[in-house]
Amino acid sequence: MPQRPSPRAPHSLRTSSSSDSDPVHPRSRTTVRSPRLSEPLNQRKLGSRIADLETQLGQAQGELKCLKDQLASAEAAKTAAQELLNKKSKKPKKVVEMEDKKESNEEFYDDVFEVPMEKAAVESKESPRDEIRALKEKSREAEVVGEENAKMKMEIEELSLKLKQANEEVEKSRANVASMKEKVEASERGKVELEMEMKRLRVQTEQWRKAADAAAAVLAGEVDKQVYGSSPDDSDDGGKRKGSGIKMFGDLWRKKGNK
């Protein structure tokens, strides 16, 4: 029967096993996270939003100024039309009074002047009608101007409301920008404090490692003395090393308790 090939471990497993057998272990590095990248992006968006709102605010103010100018000119035209209407409305009364006086004085005129007087009376009757017709037209024009003025006032009120809302939104956006800035500054301060804490922990870890190495050396010396024996000089040196190792442990323990 054909022999089966012996199963071999995958390359990744062999690599991991060889790395496990390696006595030297790399120390893990601790990284510090940077502040959130979305905060500057949100800050830029808020800045562009404020710029757009300020542009819209300027345009609305320009439109409001134009409407106010148009309203002022319309008010002036309305006032002029009203004055003209008042003047025209007073004029027919004077004409009627003159006609009454002429009729009362007709008996003093001769028959020679009868026909010219009748023509003058007809002309005087026709002229007030024309003036009344013109006054009615002026009155209609004044009504149209009044309607336009009312419409302009409504538009001005709407623009004023929009301006108020835009100002409120700008103030709100500025408050959001200030709050975002405070958060970024707090994140930066937290980052600095975290880096200082990591530095202190690295120094403390290094001290603990050195103490552990010294303790291991002391323990190794004790084991050698128990197995192989030792000379008086070695015992003196071992005692000194043991005392120095214990002293180092005591100092580190006191530092840890104080912190």
mmCIF file of C-alpha atoms in Angstrom:
data_model
loop_
_atom_site.group_PDB
_atom_site.id
_atom_site.type_symbol
_atom_site.label_atom_id
_atom_site.label_comp_id
_atom_site.label_asym_id
_atom_site.label_seq_id
_atom_site.Cartn_x
_atom_site.Cartn_y
_atom_site.Cartn_z
ATOM 1 C CA MET A 1 0.000 0.000 0.000
ATOM 2 C CA PRO A 2 1.258 3.555 -0.709
ATOM 3 C CA GLN A 3 2.514 5.408 2.311
ATOM 4 C CA ARG A 4 0.733 8.566 3.338
ATOM 5 C CA PRO A 5 2.837 11.690 3.444
ATOM 6 C CA SER A 6 3.497 12.836 6.979
ATOM 7 C CA PRO A 7 1.369 15.885 7.848
ATOM 8 C CA ARG A 8 3.383 19.033 8.192
ATOM 9 C CA ALA A 9 2.444 21.994 10.231
ATOM 10 C CA PRO A 10 1.622 25.124 8.220
ATOM 11 C CA HIS A 11 4.230 27.769 7.844
ATOM 12 C CA SER A 12 2.290 30.155 10.057
ATOM 13 C CA LEU A 13 2.136 27.606 12.927
ATOM 14 C CA ARG A 14 5.827 26.866 12.687
ATOM 15 C CA THR A 15 6.596 30.537 12.713
ATOM 16 C CA SER A 16 4.428 31.104 15.775
ATOM 17 C CA SER A 17 5.999 28.160 17.617
ATOM 18 C CA SER A 18 9.473 29.426 16.863
ATOM 19 C CA SER A 19 8.478 32.862 18.075
ATOM 20 C CA ASP A 20 7.075 31.328 21.295
ATOM 21 C CA SER A 21 10.331 29.495 21.909
ATOM 22 C CA ASP A 22 12.286 32.722 21.545
ATOM 23 C CA PRO A 23 13.218 33.869 25.060
ATOM 24 C CA VAL A 24 13.291 37.532 24.080
ATOM 25 C CA HIS A 25 9.770 38.978 24.020
ATOM 26 C CA PRO A 26 9.254 42.396 22.436
ATOM 27 C CA ARG A 27 7.663 44.891 24.782
ATOM 28 C CA SER A 28 4.230 46.107 23.779
ATOM 29 C CA ARG A 29 4.037 49.773 22.938
ATOM 30 C CA THR A 30 1.073 51.826 24.068
ATOM 31 C CA THR A 31 -0.138 54.374 21.575
ATOM 32 C CA VAL A 32 -2.013 57.527 22.454
ATOM 33 C CA ARG A 33 -5.059 58.248 20.402
ATOM 34 C CA SER A 34 -5.236 61.628 18.790
ATOM 35 C CA PRO A 35 -8.379 63.781 19.238
ATOM 36 C CA ARG A 36 -11.318 63.004 17.058
ATOM 37 C CA LEU A 37 -10.782 63.996 13.463
ATOM 38 C CA SER A 38 -14.469 64.780 13.037
ATOM 39 C CA GLU A 39 -14.266 67.821 15.352
ATOM 40 C CA PRO A 40 -12.156 70.009 12.966
ATOM 41 C CA LEU A 41 -14.399 68.864 10.092
ATOM 42 C CA ASN A 42 -17.525 69.937 11.974
ATOM 43 C CA GLN A 43 -15.827 73.222 12.849
ATOM 44 C CA ARG A 44 -15.089 73.903 9.158
ATOM 45 C CA LYS A 45 -18.697 73.084 8.242
ATOM 46 C CA LEU A 46 -19.980 75.498 10.881
ATOM 47 C CA GLY A 47 -17.636 78.212 9.592
ATOM 48 C CA SER A 48 -18.888 77.813 6.026
ATOM 49 C CA ARG A 49 -22.502 77.800 7.284
ATOM 50 C CA ILE A 50 -21.920 81.094 9.124
ATOM 51 C CA ALA A 51 -20.398 82.638 5.980
ATOM 52 C CA ASP A 52 -23.440 81.566 3.911
ATOM 53 C CA LEU A 53 -25.834 82.985 6.485
ATOM 54 C CA GLU A 54 -23.971 86.295 6.577
ATOM 55 C CA THR A 55 -24.140 86.474 2.758
ATOM 56 C CA GLN A 56 -27.891 85.803 2.811
ATOM 57 C CA LEU A 57 -28.263 88.405 5.546
ATOM 58 C CA GLY A 58 -26.530 91.038 3.399
ATOM 59 C CA GLN A 59 -28.714 90.223 0.400
ATOM 60 C CA ALA A 60 -31.888 90.435 2.500
ATOM 61 C CA GLN A 61 -30.790 93.800 3.900
ATOM 62 C CA GLY A 62 -30.242 95.098 0.347
ATOM 63 C CA GLU A 63 -33.690 93.929 -0.742
ATOM 64 C CA LEU A 64 -35.223 95.513 2.365
ATOM 65 C CA LYS A 65 -33.555 98.837 1.555
ATOM 66 C CA CYS A 66 -34.875 98.758 -2.034
ATOM 67 C CA LEU A 67 -38.395 98.030 -0.808
ATOM 68 C CA LYS A 68 -38.193 100.876 1.692
ATOM 69 C CA ASP A 69 -37.117 103.255 -1.100
ATOM 70 C CA GLN A 70 -40.001 102.101 -3.289
ATOM 71 C CA LEU A 71 -42.401 102.527 -0.378
ATOM 72 C CA ALA A 72 -41.157 106.070 0.248
ATOM 73 C CA SER A 73 -41.587 107.013 -3.429
ATOM 74 C CA ALA A 74 -45.066 105.445 -3.471
ATOM 75 C CA GLU A 75 -46.019 107.374 -0.335
ATOM 76 C CA ALA A 76 -44.815 110.609 -1.953
ATOM 77 C CA ALA A 77 -46.859 109.874 -5.099
ATOM 78 C CA LYS A 78 -49.907 109.100 -2.974
ATOM 79 C CA THR A 79 -49.505 112.360 -1.044
ATOM 80 C CA ALA A 80 -49.192 114.353 -4.268
ATOM 81 C CA ALA A 81 -52.286 112.672 -5.720
ATOM 82 C CA GLN A 82 -54.236 113.357 -2.532
ATOM 83 C CA GLU A 83 -53.269 117.035 -2.589
ATOM 84 C CA LEU A 84 -54.276 117.288 -6.238
ATOM 85 C CA LEU A 85 -57.574 115.584 -5.429
ATOM 86 C CA ASN A 86 -58.261 118.061 -2.638
ATOM 87 C CA LYS A 87 -57.527 120.994 -4.951
ATOM 88 C CA LYS A 88 -59.763 119.635 -7.696
ATOM 89 C CA SER A 89 -62.601 118.871 -5.298
ATOM 90 C CA LYS A 90 -62.688 122.508 -4.161
ATOM 91 C CA LYS A 91 -62.658 124.006 -7.661
ATOM 92 C CA PRO A 92 -66.158 122.880 -8.880
ATOM 93 C CA LYS A 93 -67.802 124.638 -5.897
ATOM 94 C CA LYS A 94 -66.327 127.924 -6.997
ATOM 95 C CA VAL A 95 -67.531 127.328 -10.549
ATOM 96 C CA VAL A 96 -71.081 126.611 -9.309
ATOM 97 C CA GLU A 97 -71.065 129.797 -7.236
ATOM 98 C CA MET A 98 -69.961 131.780 -10.273
ATOM 99 C CA GLU A 99 -72.775 130.235 -12.339
ATOM 100 C CA ASP A 100 -75.337 131.192 -9.686
ATOM 101 C CA LYS A 101 -74.071 134.737 -9.707
ATOM 102 C CA LYS A 102 -74.231 134.830 -13.487
ATOM 103 C CA GLU A 103 -77.828 133.546 -13.479
ATOM 104 C CA SER A 104 -78.855 136.175 -10.940
ATOM 105 C CA ASN A 105 -77.287 138.910 -13.026
ATOM 106 C CA GLU A 106 -78.674 137.731 -16.411
ATOM 107 C CA GLU A 107 -81.661 140.066 -16.172
ATOM 108 C CA PHE A 108 -79.330 143.048 -16.256
ATOM 109 C CA TYR A 109 -77.781 142.042 -19.556
ATOM 110 C CA ASP A 110 -79.287 142.980 -22.940
ATOM 111 C CA ASP A 111 -80.603 140.485 -25.473
ATOM 112 C CA VAL A 112 -77.456 141.064 -27.514
ATOM 113 C CA PHE A 113 -75.395 139.211 -24.887
ATOM 114 C CA GLU A 114 -77.881 136.379 -24.392
ATOM 115 C CA VAL A 115 -76.278 133.906 -26.850
ATOM 116 C CA PRO A 116 -72.666 134.378 -25.626
ATOM 117 C CA MET A 117 -73.838 133.931 -22.046
ATOM 118 C CA GLU A 118 -75.577 130.661 -22.906
ATOM 119 C CA LYS A 119 -72.391 129.355 -24.604
ATOM 120 C CA ALA A 120 -70.315 130.301 -21.583
ATOM 121 C CA ALA A 121 -72.780 128.504 -19.292
ATOM 122 C CA VAL A 122 -72.586 125.318 -21.394
ATOM 123 C CA GLU A 123 -68.791 125.415 -21.376
ATOM 124 C CA SER A 124 -68.728 125.987 -17.618
ATOM 125 C CA LYS A 125 -71.047 122.996 -17.100
ATOM 126 C CA GLU A 126 -68.913 120.722 -19.249
ATOM 127 C CA SER A 127 -65.607 121.671 -17.624
ATOM 128 C CA PRO A 128 -66.603 120.507 -14.064
ATOM 129 C CA ARG A 129 -67.651 117.141 -15.477
ATOM 130 C CA ASP A 130 -64.218 116.685 -17.031
ATOM 131 C CA GLU A 131 -62.583 117.686 -13.779
ATOM 132 C CA ILE A 132 -64.769 115.267 -11.810
ATOM 133 C CA ARG A 133 -63.874 112.478 -14.243
ATOM 134 C CA ALA A 134 -60.183 113.303 -13.824
ATOM 135 C CA LEU A 135 -60.597 113.352 -10.053
ATOM 136 C CA LYS A 136 -62.196 109.907 -10.132
ATOM 137 C CA GLU A 137 -59.264 108.588 -12.161
ATOM 138 C CA LYS A 138 -56.836 110.120 -9.678
ATOM 139 C CA SER A 139 -58.797 108.513 -6.858
ATOM 140 C CA ARG A 140 -58.539 105.096 -8.503
ATOM 141 C CA GLU A 141 -54.808 105.633 -8.990
ATOM 142 C CA ALA A 142 -54.500 106.548 -5.309
ATOM 143 C CA GLU A 143 -56.317 103.324 -4.367
ATOM 144 C CA VAL A 144 -53.927 101.304 -6.536
ATOM 145 C CA VAL A 145 -50.963 103.034 -4.906
ATOM 146 C CA GLY A 146 -52.432 102.266 -1.470
ATOM 147 C CA GLU A 147 -52.778 98.581 -2.345
ATOM 148 C CA GLU A 148 -49.185 98.493 -3.594
ATOM 149 C CA ASN A 149 -48.039 100.170 -0.390
ATOM 150 C CA ALA A 150 -49.868 97.587 1.711
ATOM 151 C CA LYS A 151 -48.276 94.803 -0.317
ATOM 152 C CA MET A 152 -44.832 96.358 0.129
ATOM 153 C CA LYS A 153 -45.389 96.648 3.873
ATOM 154 C CA MET A 154 -46.232 92.947 4.050
ATOM 155 C CA GLU A 155 -43.070 92.080 2.099
ATOM 156 C CA ILE A 156 -41.013 94.288 4.421
ATOM 157 C CA GLU A 157 -42.472 92.532 7.465
ATOM 158 C CA GLU A 158 -41.650 89.124 5.948
ATOM 159 C CA LEU A 159 -38.084 90.221 5.199
ATOM 160 C CA SER A 160 -37.712 91.580 8.721
ATOM 161 C CA LEU A 161 -38.837 88.223 10.115
ATOM 162 C CA LYS A 162 -36.362 86.389 7.863
ATOM 163 C CA LEU A 163 -33.583 88.727 8.977
ATOM 164 C CA LYS A 164 -34.420 88.048 12.610
ATOM 165 C CA GLN A 165 -34.370 84.283 12.036
ATOM 166 C CA ALA A 166 -31.060 84.537 10.149
ATOM 167 C CA ASN A 167 -29.524 86.536 13.003
ATOM 168 C CA GLU A 168 -30.689 83.950 15.522
ATOM 169 C CA GLU A 169 -29.229 81.133 13.421
ATOM 170 C CA VAL A 170 -25.909 82.988 13.087
ATOM 171 C CA GLU A 171 -25.733 83.482 16.855
ATOM 172 C CA LYS A 172 -26.558 79.811 17.408
ATOM 173 C CA SER A 173 -23.837 78.729 14.957
ATOM 174 C CA ARG A 174 -21.310 80.985 16.660
ATOM 175 C CA ALA A 175 -22.214 79.452 20.022
ATOM 176 C CA ASN A 176 -21.730 75.966 18.530
ATOM 177 C CA VAL A 177 -18.322 76.986 17.179
ATOM 178 C CA ALA A 178 -17.282 78.300 20.600
ATOM 179 C CA SER A 179 -18.448 75.075 22.274
ATOM 180 C CA MET A 180 -16.599 72.976 19.693
ATOM 181 C CA LYS A 181 -13.448 75.022 20.257
ATOM 182 C CA GLU A 182 -13.661 74.428 24.001
ATOM 183 C CA LYS A 183 -14.043 70.672 23.406
ATOM 184 C CA VAL A 184 -10.982 70.625 21.137
ATOM 185 C CA GLU A 185 -8.929 72.508 23.717
ATOM 186 C CA ALA A 186 -10.083 70.098 26.439
ATOM 187 C CA SER A 187 -9.100 67.151 24.217
ATOM 188 C CA GLU A 188 -5.658 68.672 23.679
ATOM 189 C CA ARG A 189 -5.194 69.133 27.424
ATOM 190 C CA GLY A 190 -6.299 65.545 28.022
ATOM 191 C CA LYS A 191 -3.822 64.340 25.413
ATOM 192 C CA VAL A 192 -0.942 66.170 27.114
ATOM 193 C CA GLU A 193 -1.921 64.791 30.522
ATOM 194 C CA LEU A 194 -2.199 61.269 29.097
ATOM 195 C CA GLU A 195 1.242 61.523 27.506
ATOM 196 C CA MET A 196 2.736 62.646 30.834
ATOM 197 C CA GLU A 197 1.024 59.757 32.638
ATOM 198 C CA MET A 198 2.318 57.259 30.054
ATOM 199 C CA LYS A 199 5.834 58.639 30.463
ATOM 200 C CA ARG A 200 5.603 58.265 34.245
ATOM 201 C CA LEU A 201 4.321 54.687 33.872
ATOM 202 C CA ARG A 202 7.183 53.807 31.522
ATOM 203 C CA VAL A 203 9.725 55.112 34.038
ATOM 204 C CA GLN A 204 8.039 53.223 36.875
ATOM 205 C CA THR A 205 7.878 50.030 34.810
ATOM 206 C CA GLU A 206 11.586 50.319 34.046
ATOM 207 C CA GLN A 207 12.320 50.689 37.747
ATOM 208 C CA TRP A 208 10.233 47.629 38.566
ATOM 209 C CA ARG A 209 12.016 45.659 35.858
ATOM 210 C CA LYS A 210 15.417 46.572 37.260
ATOM 211 C CA ALA A 211 14.266 45.593 40.746
ATOM 212 C CA ALA A 212 12.973 42.267 39.436
ATOM 213 C CA ASP A 213 16.307 41.601 37.706
ATOM 214 C CA ALA A 214 18.166 42.374 40.926
ATOM 215 C CA ALA A 215 15.860 40.095 42.920
ATOM 216 C CA ALA A 216 16.319 37.315 40.389
ATOM 217 C CA ALA A 217 20.095 37.702 40.648
ATOM 218 C CA VAL A 218 19.918 37.510 44.460
ATOM 219 C CA LEU A 219 17.733 34.403 44.335
ATOM 220 C CA ALA A 220 20.054 32.788 41.798
ATOM 221 C CA GLY A 221 22.997 33.397 44.119
ATOM 222 C CA GLU A 222 21.165 31.772 47.044
ATOM 223 C CA VAL A 223 20.370 28.699 44.964
ATOM 224 C CA ASP A 224 24.019 28.355 43.875
ATOM 225 C CA LYS A 225 25.176 28.502 47.470
ATOM 226 C CA GLN A 226 22.724 25.835 48.577
ATOM 227 C CA VAL A 227 23.657 23.462 45.734
ATOM 228 C CA TYR A 228 27.411 23.913 45.372
ATOM 229 C CA GLY A 229 28.343 25.460 48.668
ATOM 230 C CA SER A 230 30.182 28.737 49.084
ATOM 231 C CA SER A 231 33.313 30.230 50.551
ATOM 232 C CA PRO A 232 33.266 32.868 53.303
ATOM 233 C CA ASP A 233 34.057 35.550 50.717
ATOM 234 C CA ASP A 234 31.148 34.440 48.579
ATOM 235 C CA SER A 235 28.852 34.503 51.563
ATOM 236 C CA ASP A 236 29.872 38.052 52.303
ATOM 237 C CA ASP A 237 29.289 39.102 48.682
ATOM 238 C CA GLY A 238 25.951 37.254 48.608
ATOM 239 C CA GLY A 239 24.845 38.936 51.795
ATOM 240 C CA LYS A 240 25.702 42.317 50.367
ATOM 241 C CA ARG A 241 23.796 41.589 47.138
ATOM 242 C CA LYS A 242 20.845 40.273 49.087
ATOM 243 C CA GLY A 243 20.816 43.319 51.316
ATOM 244 C CA SER A 244 20.995 45.685 48.344
ATOM 245 C CA GLY A 245 18.156 43.844 46.589
ATOM 246 C CA ILE A 246 15.942 43.963 49.688
ATOM 247 C CA LYS A 247 16.748 47.635 50.151
ATOM 248 C CA MET A 248 15.788 48.360 46.515
ATOM 249 C CA PHE A 249 12.491 46.516 46.978
ATOM 250 C CA GLY A 250 11.788 48.506 50.133
ATOM 251 C CA ASP A 251 12.476 51.827 48.419
ATOM 252 C CA LEU A 252 10.216 50.973 45.480
ATOM 253 C CA TRP A 253 7.444 49.802 47.832
ATOM 254 C CA ARG A 254 7.590 53.057 49.801
ATOM 255 C CA LYS A 255 7.439 55.090 46.552
ATOM 256 C CA LYS A 256 4.426 53.074 45.410
ATOM 257 C CA GLY A 257 2.667 53.649 48.749
ATOM 258 C CA ASN A 258 3.317 57.395 48.645
ATOM 259 C CA LYS A 259 1.864 57.661 45.113
#
